[in-house]
Coordinates of C-alpha atoms in Angstrom, one line a residue:
A30 CA -69.8 15.8 22.8
E31 CA -68.4 13.3 25.4
Q32 CA -67.5 11.3 23.0
A33 CA -66.1 13.5 20.2
Q34 CA -64.2 14.8 23.7
E35 CA -62.6 11.2 23.8
R36 CA -62.5 10.6 20.3
A37 CA -60.2 14.0 20.5
T38 CA -58.6 13.1 23.0
E39 CA -57.8 9.6 21.5
I40 CA -56.3 11.4 18.3
E41 CA -54.0 13.6 20.2
A42 CA -52.5 11.2 22.0
T43 CA -51.7 9.3 18.7
V44 CA -50.9 12.7 17.1
E45 CA -48.1 12.8 20.1
E46 CA -47.3 9.5 19.2
V47 CA -46.6 10.1 16.5
R48 CA -44.7 13.2 16.9
S49 CA -42.7 10.9 19.2
T50 CA -42.1 7.8 16.1
A51 CA -41.4 10.9 13.9
D52 CA -38.6 12.5 16.4
E53 CA -36.7 9.3 17.2
T54 CA -36.5 8.3 13.4
I55 CA -35.3 11.5 12.9
D56 CA -32.7 11.2 15.5
Q57 CA -31.4 8.1 14.6
I58 CA -31.3 9.3 10.5
E59 CA -29.1 11.9 12.2
T60 CA -27.2 9.5 13.9
V61 CA -27.0 6.8 10.4
D62 CA -25.9 10.2 8.6
T63 CA -23.2 11.2 11.2
R64 CA -22.0 7.8 11.0
T65 CA -21.6 7.0 6.7
D66 CA -20.2 10.5 6.7
T67 CA -17.4 9.4 8.9
A68 CA -17.1 6.2 7.7
A69 CA -16.5 7.7 3.7
A70 CA -14.1 9.6 5.5
S71 CA -12.5 6.8 6.9
I72 CA -12.5 5.6 4.0
T73 CA -11.3 7.9 1.8
D74 CA -8.6 8.1 4.0
A75 CA -7.5 4.8 3.5
V76 CA -8.1 4.9 -0.1
D77 CA -5.5 7.7 -0.6
D78 CA -3.1 5.2 2.7
L79 CA -3.6 3.1 -0.1
D80 CA -2.3 5.0 -2.6
R81 CA 0.8 6.4 -1.4
I82 CA 0.9 2.7 -0.8
A83 CA 0.4 2.2 -4.6
D84 CA 2.7 4.2 -5.6
S85 CA 6.3 3.5 -2.6
A86 CA 6.1 -0.1 -3.9
V87 CA 6.6 1.8 -7.5
R88 CA 9.4 3.4 -6.7
T89 CA 10.9 0.8 -4.6
S90 CA 10.3 -1.7 -7.5
E91 CA 12.2 0.6 -9.3
N92 CA 15.0 1.4 -6.4
V93 CA 15.1 -2.8 -6.5
D94 CA 15.8 -2.7 -9.7
A95 CA 18.6 0.1 -9.8
V96 CA 20.5 -2.3 -7.3
S97 CA 19.8 -5.4 -9.8
E98 CA 21.4 -3.2 -12.4
T99 CA 24.7 -1.9 -10.5
T100 CA 24.8 -5.6 -8.8
Q101 CA 24.4 -7.3 -12.8
A102 CA 27.3 -4.7 -13.7
Y103 CA 30.1 -4.6 -10.9
A104 CA 29.2 -8.9 -11.5
D105 CA 30.4 -8.0 -15.1
D106 CA 33.5 -6.2 -14.2
L107 CA 34.2 -8.6 -11.4
D108 CA 33.7 -11.4 -14.1
D109 CA 36.1 -9.2 -16.6
I110 CA 38.5 -9.0 -13.3
A111 CA 38.9 -13.0 -12.7
R112 CA 39.0 -13.4 -16.7
N113 CA 42.3 -11.1 -16.6
V114 CA 43.8 -12.3 -13.6
I115 CA 43.1 -15.7 -15.1
D116 CA 44.9 -14.7 -17.8
A117 CA 47.3 -13.2 -16.0
I118 CA 48.1 -16.6 -14.1
S119 CA 48.4 -18.5 -17.7
Q120 CA 50.7 -15.5 -18.9
A121 CA 53.3 -16.1 -15.1
N122 CA 53.5 -20.3 -16.2
E123 CA 54.0 -20.0 -19.5
I124 CA 56.8 -17.6 -19.1
N125 CA 57.5 -20.0 -15.6
E126 CA 58.0 -23.4 -17.6
R127 CA 59.8 -20.5 -20.6
T128 CA 62.5 -19.7 -18.6
E129 CA 62.8 -23.0 -17.0
S130 CA 63.1 -25.2 -19.7
S131 CA 65.8 -21.9 -21.2
A132 CA 67.5 -23.0 -17.2
E133 CA 68.0 -26.5 -18.5

């Protein structure tokens, strides 16, 4: 009976140790689960931020394209104006030469 009592005490100690280890393991699993949820939320937030950045980059690119087109249109207009000014100067010089030739 004494051996049975010792064996029962050993079994109870082993069971208590297993329960303690199981409780610690459950606590660790819950901690990992919480951290995983937090990490998943952070990743989702980061992906959302990256989506917003990508959308902004597309809008910026479209705006740059529009500014580029407007700048090119202004450059073309200035080129036309410069040609007209050069033509006007050439015509004025030609008239001036004819006027000077007639005056002589």
